[in-house]
Amino acid sequence: MTDALWDSCLSQKFQILSAYQWTPISVIERTWKYLSLDRVTSLVDLGSGVGKFCIHLSLLSNHSIDILGLEDREELVDVSESLKKHWDVSKVQFRKENFLKQFPEGHSHYYCFNPLYETMKGSHSIDLQKQKSANQFLKDLQTLKQNLLLLKPKTKLITFHGFGGNSLTGFRIVLKEEIAGGEYLIWERE
């Protein structure tokens, strides 16, 4: 699988965003390499976009993991559901849900590709639905950190290009690498 092949299944407007918004295949493959040696029972993608991470991870794992993608844009959930059918993936669920307001506790692993990027001022936004301001970003970052503190000990958080902050109280870094031009970290809840 390549990013170009994956992108070919997307409409042009989502292909253009691929390099900025959707997890690279190499990062998904690295994640599976780690998860295949870890005790993963379920994984949640916080801000799943077009479903690329969830669907390709399910294919790599031979559908052995329960995977949930949370996305608060209905159009992206619809795209994810369509791609799920295209790739014939059954053990992935997508829900239209704001993980900052309804945090999904109880999973063994969580993944995020800088999920708060949309609230910062910048280019390559998916759309104009998110309020962009430094204050909104800081508010959302604080909410995310509070939600992550609710996770049980030994729960893992996998991040690519961060979660929005530099440090995470109550977690320790168990893996740190540079992949596809970004920082890849695995955090464990202490």
CSV table of C-alpha atoms in Angstrom, one decimal:
chain,number,residue,atom,x,y,z
A,1,MET,CA,0.0,0.0,0.0
A,2,THR,CA,1.2,3.5,-0.8
A,3,ASP,CA,-0.2,6.9,0.1
A,4,ALA,CA,-0.8,7.6,-3.6
A,5,LEU,CA,-2.9,4.4,-3.9
A,6,TRP,CA,-4.9,5.2,-0.8
A,7,ASP,CA,-5.4,8.8,-2.0
A,8,SER,CA,-6.7,7.6,-5.4
A,9,CYS,CA,-9.8,6.4,-3.5
A,10,LEU,CA,-10.5,10.0,-2.3
A,11,SER,CA,-12.2,12.9,-4.0
A,12,GLN,CA,-9.9,15.6,-5.3
A,13,LYS,CA,-10.6,17.9,-2.4
A,14,PHE,CA,-9.5,15.3,0.1
A,15,GLN,CA,-6.5,14.2,-1.9
A,16,ILE,CA,-5.1,17.7,-1.7
A,17,LEU,CA,-5.2,17.6,2.1
A,18,SER,CA,-3.6,14.1,2.4
A,19,ALA,CA,0.0,15.3,3.2
A,20,TYR,CA,-1.3,17.5,6.0
A,21,GLN,CA,-4.4,15.8,7.4
A,22,TRP,CA,-4.3,12.0,6.9
A,23,THR,CA,-1.7,9.7,8.6
A,24,PRO,CA,1.0,8.5,6.2
A,25,ILE,CA,1.0,4.8,5.4
A,26,SER,CA,4.5,4.4,6.9
A,27,VAL,CA,3.3,5.7,10.2
A,28,ILE,CA,0.4,3.2,10.2
A,29,GLU,CA,2.8,0.4,9.3
A,30,ARG,CA,5.1,1.5,12.2
A,31,THR,CA,2.1,1.5,14.5
A,32,TRP,CA,1.1,-2.0,13.5
A,33,LYS,CA,4.7,-3.2,14.1
A,34,TYR,CA,4.5,-1.9,17.7
A,35,LEU,CA,0.9,-3.1,18.3
A,36,SER,CA,1.7,-6.6,17.1
A,37,LEU,CA,4.1,-6.9,20.0
A,38,ASP,CA,1.9,-5.1,22.6
A,39,ARG,CA,-1.3,-6.3,24.3
A,40,VAL,CA,-3.8,-4.3,22.2
A,41,THR,CA,-7.5,-5.1,22.7
A,42,SER,CA,-9.0,-2.0,21.2
A,43,LEU,CA,-7.9,1.2,19.7
A,44,VAL,CA,-9.5,4.6,19.2
A,45,ASP,CA,-8.5,7.2,16.7
A,46,LEU,CA,-9.2,10.6,18.1
A,47,GLY,CA,-10.1,12.7,15.0
A,48,SER,CA,-10.2,9.9,12.4
A,49,GLY,CA,-10.7,12.1,9.3
A,50,VAL,CA,-11.3,10.0,6.2
A,51,GLY,CA,-10.6,6.8,8.2
A,52,LYS,CA,-7.2,6.1,6.6
A,53,PHE,CA,-5.5,5.1,9.9
A,54,CYS,CA,-8.3,2.9,11.1
A,55,ILE,CA,-8.9,1.1,7.8
A,56,HIS,CA,-5.3,0.4,6.9
A,57,LEU,CA,-4.5,-0.6,10.5
A,58,SER,CA,-7.4,-3.1,10.4
A,59,LEU,CA,-6.0,-4.5,7.1
A,60,LEU,CA,-2.5,-4.8,8.5
A,61,SER,CA,-3.8,-6.6,11.6
A,62,ASN,CA,-5.9,-9.0,9.6
A,63,HIS,CA,-8.9,-7.5,11.3
A,64,SER,CA,-7.8,-8.7,14.7
A,65,ILE,CA,-8.3,-5.4,16.6
A,66,ASP,CA,-11.5,-3.6,17.5
A,67,ILE,CA,-10.9,-0.1,16.1
A,68,LEU,CA,-13.1,3.0,16.6
A,69,GLY,CA,-12.7,6.2,14.7
A,70,LEU,CA,-14.2,9.3,16.2
A,71,GLU,CA,-14.7,12.3,13.9
A,72,ASP,CA,-17.0,15.3,14.5
A,73,ARG,CA,-17.6,16.1,10.8
A,74,GLU,CA,-20.4,14.2,9.3
A,75,GLU,CA,-19.0,14.4,5.7
A,76,LEU,CA,-15.7,12.7,6.9
A,77,VAL,CA,-17.6,10.0,8.7
A,78,ASP,CA,-19.6,9.4,5.5
A,79,VAL,CA,-16.3,9.2,3.5
A,80,SER,CA,-14.9,6.8,6.1
A,81,GLU,CA,-17.9,4.5,5.9
A,82,SER,CA,-17.7,4.5,2.1
A,83,LEU,CA,-14.0,3.6,2.2
A,84,LYS,CA,-14.7,0.9,4.9
A,85,LYS,CA,-17.0,-0.8,2.3
A,86,HIS,CA,-14.5,-0.3,-0.5
A,87,TRP,CA,-11.7,-2.0,1.5
A,88,ASP,CA,-14.1,-4.6,3.0
A,89,VAL,CA,-13.2,-3.9,6.6
A,90,SER,CA,-15.7,-5.1,9.2
A,91,LYS,CA,-14.0,-4.6,12.6
A,92,VAL,CA,-13.8,-0.8,12.3
A,93,GLN,CA,-16.5,1.5,13.5
A,94,PHE,CA,-16.8,5.2,12.8
A,95,ARG,CA,-18.9,7.6,14.9
A,96,LYS,CA,-19.7,11.2,14.5
A,97,GLU,CA,-18.6,12.4,17.9
A,98,ASN,CA,-16.5,15.2,19.4
A,99,PHE,CA,-14.0,13.3,21.6
A,100,LEU,CA,-13.4,16.5,23.7
A,101,LYS,CA,-17.0,16.4,24.8
A,102,GLN,CA,-17.6,12.6,24.9
A,103,PHE,CA,-14.3,11.0,25.6
A,104,PRO,CA,-14.3,7.2,25.0
A,105,GLU,CA,-12.8,5.6,28.1
A,106,GLY,CA,-11.9,2.0,28.5
A,107,HIS,CA,-9.7,1.2,25.4
A,108,SER,CA,-6.2,-0.2,25.6
A,109,HIS,CA,-4.8,2.2,23.0
A,110,TYR,CA,-5.5,5.6,21.6
A,111,TYR,CA,-4.1,7.3,18.5
A,112,CYS,CA,-4.0,10.9,17.4
A,113,PHE,CA,-2.4,12.9,14.6
A,114,ASN,CA,-2.3,16.4,16.0
A,115,PRO,CA,-6.1,16.4,16.5
A,116,LEU,CA,-6.2,20.0,17.6
A,117,TYR,CA,-4.5,21.4,14.5
A,118,GLU,CA,-7.8,22.6,13.1
A,119,THR,CA,-8.2,25.1,16.0
A,120,MET,CA,-4.9,26.8,15.4
A,121,LYS,CA,-4.5,29.5,12.8
A,122,GLY,CA,-2.9,28.1,9.7
A,123,SER,CA,-3.3,26.7,6.3
A,124,HIS,CA,-4.5,23.2,5.1
A,125,SER,CA,-7.7,23.2,7.0
A,126,ILE,CA,-10.3,20.6,6.1
A,127,ASP,CA,-13.0,23.3,6.1
A,128,LEU,CA,-14.1,26.4,8.0
A,129,GLN,CA,-16.2,24.6,10.7
A,130,LYS,CA,-13.7,24.9,13.5
A,131,GLN,CA,-13.2,28.2,15.4
A,132,LYS,CA,-9.6,29.2,15.0
A,133,SER,CA,-7.8,31.1,17.8
A,134,ALA,CA,-5.0,30.6,20.3
A,135,ASN,CA,-7.5,30.7,23.1
A,136,GLN,CA,-9.7,28.0,21.6
A,137,PHE,CA,-6.6,25.8,21.0
A,138,LEU,CA,-5.4,26.2,24.6
A,139,LYS,CA,-8.9,25.5,25.9
A,140,ASP,CA,-9.2,22.3,23.8
A,141,LEU,CA,-5.7,21.2,24.8
A,142,GLN,CA,-6.6,21.5,28.5
A,143,THR,CA,-9.8,19.5,27.9
A,144,LEU,CA,-7.9,16.8,26.0
A,145,LYS,CA,-5.2,16.5,28.8
A,146,GLN,CA,-7.9,16.3,31.4
A,147,ASN,CA,-9.6,13.5,29.4
A,148,LEU,CA,-6.3,11.6,29.0
A,149,LEU,CA,-5.7,11.7,32.7
A,150,LEU,CA,-8.9,9.6,33.1
A,151,LEU,CA,-7.3,6.7,31.3
A,152,LYS,CA,-6.3,3.6,33.3
A,153,PRO,CA,-2.7,2.9,34.1
A,154,LYS,CA,-0.8,1.1,31.3
A,155,THR,CA,-3.1,2.6,28.6
A,156,LYS,CA,-1.1,3.7,25.6
A,157,LEU,CA,-1.4,6.9,23.6
A,158,ILE,CA,0.2,6.9,20.2
A,159,THR,CA,0.9,10.3,18.6
A,160,PHE,CA,2.2,11.6,15.3
A,161,HIS,CA,3.0,15.3,15.1
A,162,GLY,CA,1.9,15.4,18.8
A,163,PHE,CA,-1.4,15.7,20.6
A,164,GLY,CA,-1.2,19.5,20.8
A,165,GLY,CA,1.2,19.9,23.7
A,166,ASN,CA,4.8,19.2,24.7
A,167,SER,CA,4.4,17.3,27.9
A,168,LEU,CA,1.7,15.0,29.3
A,169,THR,CA,1.5,14.8,33.1
A,170,GLY,CA,0.8,11.2,34.3
A,171,PHE,CA,2.4,9.6,31.2
A,172,ARG,CA,5.8,8.4,30.4
A,173,ILE,CA,7.3,8.1,26.9
A,174,VAL,CA,8.0,4.5,25.9
A,175,LEU,CA,9.0,5.1,22.3
A,176,LYS,CA,10.2,8.2,20.4
A,177,GLU,CA,11.1,8.2,16.7
A,178,GLU,CA,11.2,10.4,13.6
A,179,ILE,CA,8.9,9.0,10.9
A,180,ALA,CA,7.7,10.6,7.6
A,181,GLY,CA,9.0,14.0,8.7
A,182,GLY,CA,7.2,14.0,12.0
A,183,GLU,CA,7.7,13.0,15.6
A,184,TYR,CA,6.2,9.7,16.5
A,185,LEU,CA,5.7,9.0,20.2
A,186,ILE,CA,4.1,6.3,22.3
A,187,TRP,CA,3.1,7.4,25.8
A,188,GLU,CA,2.0,5.1,28.6
A,189,ARG,CA,-0.3,6.1,31.4
A,190,GLU,CA,1.4,5.8,34.8
